Coordinates of C-alpha atoms in Angstrom, one line a residue:
Chain A
M224 CA -91.2 -97.2 16.4
N225 CA -89.8 -95.3 13.4
E226 CA -91.3 -97.8 11.1
Q227 CA -92.2 -96.1 7.9
H228 CA -95.8 -96.2 6.8
S229 CA -97.2 -95.1 3.5
A230 CA -97.0 -91.3 3.9
K231 CA -100.4 -90.6 2.7
P232 CA -102.0 -87.6 4.5
H233 CA -105.1 -88.5 6.6
I234 CA -105.7 -85.4 8.5
T235 CA -104.5 -82.0 7.3
V236 CA -104.7 -78.9 9.4
S237 CA -104.1 -75.7 7.6
N238 CA -103.7 -72.2 8.9
M239 CA -106.1 -72.9 11.7
T240 CA -106.9 -70.4 14.4
M241 CA -108.9 -71.3 17.5
A242 CA -110.4 -68.7 19.8
Y243 CA -113.0 -68.2 22.5
G244 CA -114.6 -64.9 21.5
D245 CA -111.7 -62.5 21.2
F246 CA -109.3 -64.7 23.2
I247 CA -107.0 -66.4 20.8
I248 CA -106.0 -69.9 22.0
Q249 CA -103.7 -70.9 19.1
Q250 CA -103.2 -69.5 15.7
N251 CA -101.5 -70.5 12.4
L252 CA -101.5 -74.2 13.1
N253 CA -100.3 -76.3 10.1
F254 CA -99.6 -80.0 10.4
T255 CA -100.4 -83.3 8.6
V256 CA -101.2 -86.6 10.1
N257 CA -100.4 -89.5 7.8
H258 CA -102.4 -92.8 7.5
G259 CA -101.3 -95.2 10.2
D260 CA -99.4 -92.6 12.2
I261 CA -99.5 -92.2 16.0
F262 CA -99.6 -88.5 16.2
I263 CA -99.0 -86.7 19.5
I264 CA -100.4 -83.3 20.4
M265 CA -98.2 -81.9 23.2
G266 CA -97.5 -78.7 25.0
G267 CA -97.6 -77.2 28.5
S268 CA -100.8 -77.1 30.5
G269 CA -103.3 -74.6 29.2
C270 CA -101.8 -74.2 25.8
G271 CA -105.0 -75.5 24.0
K272 CA -104.3 -79.1 23.3
S273 CA -107.8 -80.2 24.3
T274 CA -109.3 -77.4 22.3
L275 CA -107.3 -78.5 19.3
L276 CA -108.8 -82.0 19.7
K277 CA -112.2 -80.5 20.0
C278 CA -111.7 -78.8 16.6
L279 CA -110.6 -82.1 15.1
I280 CA -113.5 -84.2 16.3
G281 CA -116.2 -81.6 15.5
L282 CA -117.1 -80.2 18.9
K283 CA -115.8 -76.7 18.3
E284 CA -115.5 -74.9 15.1
P285 CA -112.1 -73.2 14.5
S286 CA -112.4 -69.4 13.9
A287 CA -110.2 -69.6 10.8
G288 CA -108.4 -72.1 8.7
A289 CA -109.4 -75.7 7.8
V290 CA -109.3 -79.3 8.9
S291 CA -109.6 -81.9 6.2
F292 CA -109.8 -85.7 6.3
D293 CA -108.5 -87.5 3.3
G294 CA -108.6 -84.1 1.5
E295 CA -112.2 -83.5 2.3
D296 CA -112.8 -80.2 4.2
F297 CA -114.5 -81.0 7.5
W298 CA -115.9 -77.7 8.7
G299 CA -116.7 -76.6 5.2
S300 CA -118.9 -79.5 4.5
D301 CA -122.6 -79.6 5.2
D302 CA -124.1 -81.4 8.3
D303 CA -124.7 -84.7 6.5
D304 CA -121.3 -85.0 5.0
R305 CA -119.8 -84.0 8.4
L306 CA -121.8 -86.7 10.1
T307 CA -120.5 -89.3 7.7
M308 CA -116.9 -88.2 8.4
K309 CA -117.6 -88.2 12.2
R310 CA -118.7 -91.8 12.0
K311 CA -115.2 -92.7 10.9
F312 CA -113.8 -91.4 14.2
G313 CA -113.6 -92.9 17.6
T314 CA -112.9 -90.7 20.6
L315 CA -111.7 -91.7 24.1
F316 CA -112.4 -88.8 26.4
Q317 CA -110.3 -87.9 29.4
S318 CA -112.7 -89.4 32.0
G319 CA -114.0 -92.2 29.7
A320 CA -117.3 -90.3 29.4
L321 CA -119.3 -93.5 29.3
W322 CA -123.1 -92.8 29.4
S323 CA -123.7 -93.4 33.0
S324 CA -127.4 -94.5 32.6
M325 CA -126.3 -97.5 30.4
T326 CA -124.4 -100.7 31.1
L327 CA -121.0 -101.1 29.4
A328 CA -122.5 -103.4 26.7
E329 CA -125.3 -100.8 26.1
N330 CA -122.7 -98.1 25.8
I331 CA -120.9 -100.0 23.0
A332 CA -124.1 -101.2 21.5
L333 CA -125.6 -97.7 21.0
P334 CA -123.4 -96.6 18.0
L335 CA -123.7 -100.1 16.5
S336 CA -127.5 -100.1 16.7
L337 CA -127.7 -96.6 15.3
Y338 CA -125.2 -97.0 12.4
T339 CA -125.3 -100.6 11.4
T340 CA -128.0 -103.0 10.5
L341 CA -126.7 -105.8 12.7
G342 CA -129.2 -107.9 14.8
E343 CA -129.3 -107.9 18.5
K344 CA -127.3 -111.1 18.8
D345 CA -124.5 -109.9 16.6
I346 CA -124.4 -106.6 18.5
A347 CA -124.2 -108.4 21.8
E348 CA -121.4 -110.6 20.5
L349 CA -119.5 -107.6 19.1
C350 CA -119.8 -105.7 22.5
S351 CA -118.4 -108.8 24.3
Y352 CA -115.6 -109.0 21.9
K353 CA -114.7 -105.3 22.1
L354 CA -114.8 -105.5 25.9
S355 CA -112.5 -108.5 25.9
L356 CA -110.1 -106.5 23.6
V357 CA -109.6 -104.0 26.4
G358 CA -109.4 -106.6 29.1
L359 CA -112.9 -106.3 30.5
A360 CA -114.4 -109.6 29.4
G361 CA -117.5 -110.4 31.4
F362 CA -118.2 -106.8 32.5
D363 CA -121.0 -106.4 29.9
D364 CA -123.7 -105.7 32.4
Y365 CA -121.9 -103.4 34.8
Y366 CA -122.8 -99.8 35.0
P367 CA -119.9 -97.3 34.7
S368 CA -120.4 -96.4 38.4
E369 CA -119.7 -99.9 39.5
I370 CA -116.2 -100.2 38.0
S371 CA -112.9 -98.3 38.7
G372 CA -111.7 -95.2 36.8
G373 CA -109.1 -97.2 34.9
M374 CA -111.7 -99.7 33.8
N375 CA -114.0 -96.9 32.8
K376 CA -111.3 -95.6 30.6
R377 CA -110.7 -98.9 28.9
A378 CA -114.4 -99.4 28.5
G379 CA -114.4 -95.9 26.8
L380 CA -111.8 -97.2 24.4
A381 CA -114.0 -100.2 23.7
R382 CA -116.8 -97.9 22.8
A383 CA -114.6 -95.7 20.7
M384 CA -113.6 -98.8 18.7
A385 CA -117.2 -100.0 18.3
L386 CA -117.5 -98.9 14.7
D387 CA -114.0 -99.9 13.7
P388 CA -113.0 -96.3 13.2
E389 CA -110.3 -95.1 10.8
I390 CA -109.0 -92.6 13.3
L391 CA -109.0 -92.9 17.0
F392 CA -108.6 -89.7 19.2
F393 CA -107.4 -90.0 22.7
D394 CA -107.6 -87.2 25.3
E395 CA -104.9 -87.8 27.9
P396 CA -105.3 -91.6 27.8
S397 CA -102.8 -92.4 30.6
A398 CA -103.9 -89.6 33.0
G399 CA -104.9 -91.2 36.3
L400 CA -103.6 -94.7 35.4
D401 CA -100.9 -96.4 37.3
P402 CA -97.6 -97.0 35.3
I403 CA -98.4 -100.6 34.5
S404 CA -101.9 -99.9 33.2
A405 CA -100.5 -96.9 31.3
K406 CA -97.9 -99.2 29.7
L407 CA -100.6 -101.8 28.8
L408 CA -102.7 -99.0 27.2
D409 CA -99.7 -97.9 25.2
D410 CA -99.2 -101.5 23.9
L411 CA -102.9 -101.7 23.1
I412 CA -102.7 -98.5 21.0
L413 CA -99.6 -99.9 19.2
E414 CA -101.4 -103.1 18.6
L415 CA -104.5 -101.3 17.2
R416 CA -102.4 -99.3 14.8
D417 CA -100.4 -102.3 13.6
S418 CA -103.3 -104.7 13.2
L419 CA -106.1 -102.4 12.2
K420 CA -104.0 -99.7 10.4
T421 CA -105.9 -97.1 12.5
T422 CA -104.6 -93.6 12.5
I423 CA -104.2 -92.5 16.1
V424 CA -104.1 -88.9 17.5
I425 CA -103.2 -88.5 21.2
V426 CA -103.2 -85.5 23.4
T427 CA -100.7 -86.2 26.2
H428 CA -97.9 -84.9 28.2
E429 CA -96.8 -88.3 29.4
L430 CA -93.2 -88.3 28.2
A431 CA -92.6 -92.1 28.5
S432 CA -95.6 -92.9 26.4
M433 CA -95.0 -90.3 23.7
F434 CA -91.4 -91.5 23.1
S435 CA -92.4 -95.2 23.0
I436 CA -95.3 -94.9 20.7
G437 CA -95.3 -91.5 18.9
D438 CA -94.4 -91.3 15.2
N439 CA -95.1 -87.6 14.7
S440 CA -96.1 -84.7 16.9
V441 CA -97.0 -81.1 17.1
F442 CA -95.8 -78.9 19.9
L443 CA -98.1 -76.1 21.0
D444 CA -96.7 -73.1 22.9
A445 CA -98.9 -71.3 25.4
A446 CA -96.9 -68.1 25.4
T447 CA -96.7 -67.5 21.6
H448 CA -100.1 -69.0 21.0
T449 CA -98.9 -71.1 18.0
Q450 CA -97.1 -74.3 17.2
L451 CA -93.4 -74.3 17.8
T452 CA -92.5 -77.4 15.8
T453 CA -93.6 -80.7 14.4
G454 CA -91.8 -84.0 14.2
N455 CA -91.0 -87.3 15.8
P456 CA -90.9 -86.8 19.6
V457 CA -87.6 -88.7 20.1
E458 CA -85.9 -86.7 17.3
L459 CA -87.3 -83.5 18.7
R460 CA -85.9 -84.3 22.1
D461 CA -82.5 -85.1 20.7
T462 CA -82.1 -82.6 17.9
S463 CA -84.6 -79.9 18.1
P464 CA -83.0 -76.5 17.8
I465 CA -85.7 -75.0 19.9
P466 CA -84.7 -74.8 23.6
D467 CA -88.3 -74.7 24.9
V468 CA -89.2 -78.0 23.1
R469 CA -86.1 -79.8 24.3
N470 CA -86.6 -78.5 27.8
F471 CA -90.2 -79.8 27.8
L472 CA -89.2 -83.2 26.5
L473 CA -86.3 -83.5 28.9
R474 CA -88.3 -82.2 31.9
G475 CA -85.9 -79.3 32.1
E476 CA -83.0 -81.6 32.9
P477 CA -79.6 -81.2 31.2
N478 CA -79.6 -82.2 27.6
E479 CA -76.9 -84.9 27.4
L480 CA -78.5 -86.7 24.5
S481 CA -78.9 -83.6 22.5
D482 CA -75.2 -82.7 22.9
K483 CA -74.3 -86.1 21.7
G484 CA -76.7 -85.6 18.8
K485 CA -75.0 -82.4 17.9
A486 CA -71.6 -83.9 18.1
L487 CA -72.5 -86.6 15.6
Chain B
M128 CA -94.7 -67.8 73.8
T129 CA -94.0 -65.7 70.8
T130 CA -92.3 -62.4 71.0
S131 CA -93.6 -59.6 68.6
A132 CA -91.8 -59.2 65.4
T133 CA -89.9 -56.0 64.7
L134 CA -88.2 -54.7 61.6
T135 CA -85.7 -51.8 61.9
V136 CA -83.6 -50.1 59.3
D137 CA -79.9 -49.6 60.1
R138 CA -78.4 -46.9 57.9
S139 CA -75.0 -46.7 59.7
T140 CA -73.1 -47.5 56.5
A141 CA -73.4 -44.8 53.8
G142 CA -75.5 -45.8 50.8
Q143 CA -76.6 -49.0 52.6
A144 CA -79.8 -49.8 54.2
M145 CA -79.7 -52.9 56.4
L146 CA -83.0 -54.3 57.3
V147 CA -82.9 -56.0 60.8
F148 CA -85.5 -58.6 61.5
S149 CA -85.9 -59.6 65.1
G150 CA -88.4 -61.5 67.2
D151 CA -90.8 -64.1 65.9
W152 CA -91.9 -63.4 62.3
V153 CA -94.8 -65.8 62.4
I154 CA -98.4 -65.4 61.1
S155 CA -99.8 -65.5 64.6
A156 CA -97.5 -62.9 66.1
K157 CA -98.0 -59.2 66.0
R158 CA -96.1 -57.8 63.1
P159 CA -95.3 -54.3 61.9
E160 CA -97.2 -53.0 58.9
I161 CA -94.7 -53.6 56.1
D162 CA -96.1 -51.0 53.7
E163 CA -95.7 -48.2 56.2
L164 CA -92.1 -49.2 56.9
L165 CA -91.4 -49.3 53.2
G166 CA -93.0 -46.0 52.4
E167 CA -89.8 -44.0 52.7
F168 CA -87.8 -46.6 51.0
G169 CA -86.1 -46.5 47.6
T170 CA -86.1 -42.7 47.0
E171 CA -82.6 -42.4 48.4
G172 CA -81.4 -45.4 46.3
A173 CA -79.6 -47.2 49.1
A174 CA -78.5 -50.9 48.5
I175 CA -80.5 -53.3 50.6
S176 CA -79.1 -56.0 52.8
F177 CA -80.5 -58.0 55.6
N178 CA -79.6 -59.0 59.2
S179 CA -81.5 -61.8 60.8
D180 CA -79.2 -62.6 63.8
N181 CA -82.0 -61.8 66.3
L182 CA -84.7 -63.5 64.3
N183 CA -86.2 -66.5 66.3
D184 CA -89.0 -68.3 64.6
W185 CA -90.3 -67.5 61.1
D186 CA -92.8 -68.7 58.6
S187 CA -94.8 -67.3 55.7
A188 CA -95.1 -64.0 57.5
L189 CA -91.5 -63.3 56.9
L190 CA -91.7 -64.3 53.2
I191 CA -94.7 -61.9 52.7
A192 CA -92.5 -59.1 54.1
L193 CA -89.6 -60.1 51.9
C194 CA -91.7 -60.3 48.8
A195 CA -93.0 -56.8 49.5
I196 CA -89.5 -55.6 50.0
H197 CA -88.4 -57.2 46.8
Q198 CA -91.3 -55.5 45.0
Q199 CA -90.2 -52.1 46.2
A200 CA -86.6 -52.7 45.4
K201 CA -87.5 -53.7 41.9
Q202 CA -89.6 -50.6 41.5
Y203 CA -86.7 -48.3 42.4
Q204 CA -84.1 -50.6 40.9
L205 CA -82.2 -51.1 44.2
S206 CA -79.7 -53.8 44.6
V207 CA -80.6 -56.5 47.1
N208 CA -78.2 -58.7 49.0
L209 CA -79.9 -61.7 50.5
D210 CA -76.9 -63.1 52.4
G211 CA -78.2 -62.0 55.8
L212 CA -81.4 -64.1 55.6
P213 CA -81.8 -67.6 56.9
D214 CA -81.1 -70.3 54.2
G215 CA -84.7 -71.6 54.2
A216 CA -86.2 -68.2 53.7
R217 CA -83.7 -67.4 50.8
G218 CA -84.7 -70.7 49.1
L219 CA -88.4 -69.9 49.5
L220 CA -88.0 -66.4 48.2
H221 CA -86.2 -67.7 45.1
L222 CA -89.0 -70.1 44.6
A223 CA -91.7 -67.4 44.9
L224 CA -89.8 -65.0 42.6
A225 CA -88.8 -67.7 40.0
V226 CA -91.9 -67.2 37.8
E227 CA -92.8 -63.6 37.1
E228 CA -96.3 -62.6 37.8
R229 CA -98.2 -63.0 34.5
K230 CA -99.4 -59.6 33.1
G231 CA -103.1 -59.3 33.3
A232 CA -103.5 -62.5 35.3
R233 CA -104.6 -60.7 38.5
K234 CA -108.2 -59.9 38.3
S235 CA -109.0 -56.3 39.2
A236 CA -112.1 -55.5 41.1
R237 CA -114.5 -53.9 38.7
H238 CA -117.0 -51.3 39.9
E239 CA -119.9 -51.0 37.5
S240 CA -122.3 -48.2 37.6
L241 CA -126.0 -48.9 38.2
I242 CA -126.8 -48.2 34.6
T243 CA -124.2 -50.6 33.3
R244 CA -125.5 -53.4 35.5
L245 CA -129.1 -52.6 34.6
G246 CA -128.1 -52.7 30.9
N247 CA -126.2 -56.0 31.3
A248 CA -129.1 -57.5 33.2
T249 CA -131.5 -56.4 30.4
L250 CA -129.1 -57.9 27.8
D251 CA -129.0 -61.2 29.8
I252 CA -132.8 -61.4 29.8
W253 CA -132.9 -60.7 26.0
G254 CA -130.2 -63.4 25.6
S255 CA -132.2 -66.0 27.5
C256 CA -135.3 -65.1 25.4
V257 CA -133.2 -65.8 22.2
E258 CA -131.9 -69.0 23.8
I259 CA -135.4 -70.3 24.6
T260 CA -136.7 -69.4 21.1
A261 CA -133.7 -71.2 19.5
F262 CA -134.2 -74.2 21.6
I263 CA -137.9 -74.4 20.8
G264 CA -136.9 -74.2 17.2
E265 CA -134.4 -77.1 17.6
L266 CA -137.1 -79.1 19.4
V267 CA -139.6 -78.6 16.6
L268 CA -136.9 -79.8 14.0
S269 CA -136.3 -82.7 16.3
F270 CA -140.0 -83.6 16.3
G271 CA -139.9 -83.3 12.5
R272 CA -137.1 -85.9 12.5
L273 CA -139.0 -88.1 14.9
I274 CA -142.0 -88.1 12.5
K275 CA -139.7 -89.0 9.6
G276 CA -138.2 -91.7 11.8
K277 CA -134.8 -90.2 11.6
A278 CA -134.4 -89.1 15.2
N279 CA -131.8 -91.0 17.2
Y280 CA -133.1 -92.0 20.6
R281 CA -133.6 -95.1 22.6
K282 CA -137.1 -96.4 23.1
S283 CA -136.1 -97.9 26.4
D284 CA -135.0 -94.4 27.5
L285 CA -138.4 -93.0 26.6
A286 CA -140.0 -95.8 28.7
V287 CA -137.8 -94.9 31.7
V288 CA -138.5 -91.2 31.6
I289 CA -142.2 -91.8 31.1
Q290 CA -142.3 -93.9 34.2
E291 CA -140.2 -91.3 36.2
A292 CA -142.5 -88.5 35.0
G293 CA -145.7 -90.4 35.4
A294 CA -146.2 -93.4 37.8
E295 CA -143.6 -92.2 40.3
A296 CA -145.1 -88.8 40.6
L297 CA -148.6 -90.2 41.6
P298 CA -148.1 -90.1 45.4
I299 CA -147.0 -86.5 45.6
V300 CA -149.6 -85.2 43.1
G301 CA -152.2 -87.2 44.9
L302 CA -151.4 -85.8 48.3
I303 CA -151.3 -82.2 47.2
S304 CA -154.4 -82.5 45.1
F305 CA -156.4 -84.0 47.9
L306 CA -155.4 -81.2 50.2
I307 CA -156.2 -78.5 47.6
G308 CA -159.6 -80.1 47.1
M309 CA -160.2 -80.0 50.9
I310 CA -159.2 -76.4 51.2
F311 CA -161.4 -75.3 48.4
A312 CA -164.3 -77.2 49.9
F313 CA -163.8 -75.6 53.4
V314 CA -163.6 -72.1 51.9
G315 CA -166.7 -72.7 49.7
I316 CA -168.8 -74.2 52.5
F317 CA -168.1 -71.3 54.9
Q318 CA -169.1 -68.7 52.3
L319 CA -171.9 -70.5 50.5
K320 CA -173.6 -71.9 53.7
A321 CA -174.5 -68.3 54.6
F322 CA -176.8 -68.2 51.6
G323 CA -178.0 -71.7 52.1
A324 CA -176.2 -72.7 48.9
G325 CA -173.7 -75.1 50.5
I326 CA -174.3 -77.8 47.9
Y327 CA -172.8 -75.5 45.3
T328 CA -169.5 -76.2 47.0
A329 CA -169.4 -79.3 44.8
D330 CA -169.6 -77.0 41.7
L331 CA -166.9 -74.7 43.0
V332 CA -164.4 -77.6 43.7
A333 CA -165.1 -79.4 40.5
V334 CA -164.7 -76.4 38.2
A335 CA -161.7 -74.9 40.1
M336 CA -159.9 -78.2 40.1
V337 CA -160.5 -79.3 36.6
R338 CA -160.0 -76.0 34.9
E339 CA -157.3 -74.3 36.8
M340 CA -155.9 -75.9 39.9
A341 CA -155.2 -79.4 38.8
P342 CA -153.1 -78.3 35.8
I343 CA -151.2 -75.6 37.6
M344 CA -150.5 -77.5 40.8
T345 CA -149.4 -80.6 38.9
A346 CA -147.2 -78.4 36.6
I347 CA -145.6 -76.7 39.6
I348 CA -145.0 -80.1 41.3
M349 CA -143.5 -81.5 38.1
A350 CA -141.3 -78.4 37.5
G351 CA -139.8 -78.9 41.0
R352 CA -139.6 -82.6 40.7
T353 CA -139.0 -83.6 37.1
G354 CA -137.8 -80.4 35.5
A355 CA -135.1 -80.0 38.1
A356 CA -134.1 -83.7 37.7
Y357 CA -133.8 -83.2 33.9
A358 CA -131.5 -80.3 34.3
A359 CA -129.4 -82.1 36.9
Q360 CA -129.1 -85.3 34.8
I361 CA -128.3 -83.5 31.6
G362 CA -126.0 -81.0 33.4
T363 CA -124.0 -83.8 35.0
M364 CA -123.7 -85.6 31.7
K365 CA -122.3 -82.4 30.3
V366 CA -119.7 -82.1 33.1
N367 CA -118.8 -85.7 32.5
E368 CA -118.2 -85.2 28.8
E369 CA -121.1 -87.6 28.0
I370 CA -122.8 -85.0 25.8
D371 CA -119.5 -84.6 23.9
A372 CA -119.4 -88.3 23.5
L373 CA -122.8 -88.2 21.9
T374 CA -122.0 -85.4 19.6
T375 CA -118.8 -86.9 18.3
L376 CA -120.7 -90.0 17.4
G377 CA -123.0 -87.9 15.3
I378 CA -125.9 -88.2 17.8
N379 CA -127.8 -85.0 18.3
P380 CA -128.2 -84.5 22.1
I381 CA -131.5 -82.8 21.5
D382 CA -132.9 -85.9 19.7
F383 CA -131.4 -88.3 22.2
L384 CA -131.9 -86.5 25.5
A385 CA -134.4 -83.6 25.2
L386 CA -136.9 -85.2 22.8
P387 CA -137.9 -88.2 24.9
R388 CA -138.1 -86.1 28.1
V389 CA -140.3 -83.5 26.5
I390 CA -142.5 -86.2 25.0
A391 CA -142.7 -87.9 28.3
L392 CA -144.0 -84.8 29.9
I393 CA -146.4 -84.0 27.1
I394 CA -147.9 -87.5 27.5
M395 CA -147.9 -87.7 31.2
M396 CA -149.0 -84.2 32.2
P397 CA -152.6 -84.5 30.9
L398 CA -152.9 -88.0 32.6
L399 CA -151.5 -86.6 35.9
T400 CA -153.9 -83.7 35.6
M401 CA -156.9 -85.9 35.2
Y402 CA -155.8 -87.9 38.2
S403 CA -155.2 -84.7 40.2
S404 CA -158.7 -83.4 39.3
L405 CA -160.3 -86.7 40.5
I406 CA -158.4 -86.8 43.7
G407 CA -159.2 -83.0 44.3
I408 CA -162.9 -83.8 43.8
L409 CA -162.6 -86.6 46.3
G410 CA -161.0 -84.3 48.8
G411 CA -163.9 -81.9 48.3
L412 CA -166.3 -84.8 48.7
A413 CA -164.7 -85.8 52.1
V414 CA -165.2 -82.3 53.5
G415 CA -168.6 -81.9 51.9
M416 CA -170.0 -85.1 53.4
S417 CA -168.7 -84.3 56.9
M418 CA -169.8 -80.6 57.0
L419 CA -172.8 -80.5 54.7
D420 CA -175.9 -82.5 55.1
V421 CA -175.6 -84.3 51.8
S422 CA -175.0 -87.8 50.6
A423 CA -172.0 -88.8 48.5
M424 CA -174.4 -89.4 45.6
Q425 CA -175.9 -85.9 45.8
Y426 CA -172.5 -84.4 45.9
L427 CA -171.3 -86.3 42.9
V428 CA -174.4 -85.6 40.9
E429 CA -173.9 -81.9 41.6
T430 CA -170.3 -82.2 40.6
Q431 CA -171.2 -83.9 37.4
S432 CA -173.7 -81.2 36.4
A433 CA -171.1 -78.5 37.0
L434 CA -168.5 -80.1 34.6
S435 CA -168.6 -80.1 30.8
L436 CA -166.3 -81.6 28.3
S437 CA -165.0 -78.2 27.3
T438 CA -164.0 -77.5 30.8
L439 CA -162.1 -80.8 31.0
F440 CA -160.4 -80.4 27.6
G441 CA -159.5 -76.8 28.5
G442 CA -157.7 -78.1 31.6
L443 CA -156.0 -80.9 29.6
F444 CA -154.7 -78.5 27.0
K445 CA -153.2 -76.4 29.7
A446 CA -151.5 -79.5 31.1
V447 CA -149.9 -80.2 27.6
V448 CA -148.7 -76.6 27.4
Y449 CA -147.3 -76.6 30.9
G450 CA -145.7 -80.0 30.4
S451 CA -143.8 -79.0 27.3
L452 CA -142.6 -75.8 29.0
I453 CA -141.3 -77.7 32.0
G454 CA -139.4 -80.1 29.6
I455 CA -138.1 -77.2 27.6
A456 CA -136.8 -75.4 30.8
G457 CA -135.2 -78.5 32.3
C458 CA -133.5 -79.7 29.1
L459 CA -132.4 -76.2 28.0
Q460 CA -130.8 -75.5 31.3
G461 CA -129.2 -78.9 31.4
L462 CA -127.7 -78.6 28.0
N463 CA -126.5 -75.1 28.6
C464 CA -124.9 -76.1 31.9
G465 CA -121.2 -75.1 32.5
N466 CA -118.5 -77.6 33.1
N467 CA -118.4 -77.8 36.9
A468 CA -120.4 -78.9 40.0
M469 CA -121.5 -75.4 40.8
A470 CA -122.9 -75.0 37.3
V471 CA -125.1 -78.0 37.7
G472 CA -126.6 -76.6 40.9
Q473 CA -127.2 -73.3 39.0
A474 CA -128.7 -75.1 36.1
T475 CA -131.2 -76.9 38.4
T476 CA -132.2 -73.7 40.1
N477 CA -132.6 -72.0 36.8
A478 CA -134.7 -74.8 35.4
V479 CA -137.2 -74.6 38.3
V480 CA -137.4 -70.8 38.3
M481 CA -137.7 -70.6 34.5
G482 CA -140.3 -73.5 34.5
I483 CA -142.5 -71.8 37.1
V484 CA -142.2 -68.3 35.5
M485 CA -143.2 -69.8 32.1
I486 CA -146.1 -71.8 33.7
V487 CA -147.5 -68.8 35.4
V488 CA -147.1 -66.5 32.3
S489 CA -148.7 -69.1 30.0
A490 CA -151.5 -69.7 32.6
A491 CA -152.4 -66.0 32.4
V492 CA -152.3 -65.9 28.6
L493 CA -154.4 -69.1 28.3
T494 CA -157.0 -67.9 30.7
V495 CA -157.5 -64.7 28.7
I496 CA -157.7 -66.7 25.5
Y497 CA -160.2 -69.1 27.1
I498 CA -162.4 -66.2 28.2
N499 CA -162.4 -64.7 24.8
I500 CA -163.3 -67.9 23.0
G501 CA -165.9 -68.7 25.7
I502 CA -164.6 -72.0 27.2

């Protein structure tokens, strides 16, 4: 899991401040996500993880600072350039957020029909293939309301992958999934990264999953309204000098590993 | 049977105040007012301890009292010894006090003066005017993209909303129009028969329906039926993050959701209005034939002579205006919906209210314009 990838910055966040009106959510955020990384955004409830994700995927403009993709400023670009950048993202929302008036196949087909010149047959084949990737082969003509929450989430992932994005964003992917499904989803995420070289950004507080798949992370703190640290989640757990971060990653339990780490 | 709860203060030891709980400290039992008991406390700086030997049953009521005592003790910096409390109560008290109350988290009741509230309400109205204007601007841009062929929407969606806003509205529009036509005919016959001009009821019904009633009644039905449905659909999509999913894919929600719906209403409203006029005239005919001594042919000939093309087109133009206003109100409220179930209900209500207000205001404006240009 600590496999080294070419450390080429993909997403760079510099001096970013997010606020709703006068209410500052987070300020002075600085971190870099490299190509092929699985990057975890973590922190306690209500610290602004989801808001940070919104700033990254273009739903909310930060009140200061910049986000850039491959060195290109995202919020400073004009609408057309921003749209081009957006098409390189795929996002899996917390609830799946499938369009409820369309079947699963139509959900996946929509971005394909808008942004590619593929014919109907090709699109239908692609949809079936993407659905089979997430274990939903044969569910093409089901409506989101006819399948379970976990299946909705997987179908949402299939839609996020429709355009073979360079970056996949996940908002709490394992929330509401049973442990086995959550593990399968983690495996799927690793597989996607390894085979497609996709950069992956995940908002989560599922400890097991962040330790098993995370390469790098940023820890947001609700009290100080800024990031406390960045780094590999396992290393942070074992060696972080910041008690709050270790506490969070060890669920507030005694830090045996960290003591060992220090002794070494 | 519960015995009433009592709390007494034992000051037999100097510098010590022992709080003695006895009886049943349960929510359902009669309990002393803890604030009154504590009023005198703290000023003398006695250390607090507890005695619960005679305490029978207890629940959250005891904890509420303990929390209040703890607050008081903290305020006057008294030392508190919890040893005399039941184990469970001590544990719960620790739990309740483990996390300090967050500063500013408690919402204070605000009393605003009448002038402040009036001012805020006025600003709200101004804000919603700005909102509507901005949304109309967005829609115009969206129409521009549609003409250039750059608007992202699904033709199948357009077909579905046209069906919902058109064919499926026929029964209700038909029923209401038929009744309105009949009511007009009744009123007309009773008034005009006195002058021996009963046949002019046909003129009355025809002109009233085609020019005013068909457009406005259809519009009000559609505001309640379709405008509300748009707000609820789009609002629910917003709650479900579906709108965010569109936006992140670079699909403009106005192109994708609002444009087809507004187009559907602009296309279907004139058609529904014509249908409504026809049914209204038939309603008038039914009453006319039964109460006047005229044949269907005579009634229809009279109707035809009363109507002109400009009357018809005047009515149809109104229908187009009302239709676009209903679509704007429904889609705007849906897209501005908050992120919870209550907000969807609010958005639906607002869509209907805003739709009807805009219909009536524009009806008045259009009538004045029509009179001035002589239609």
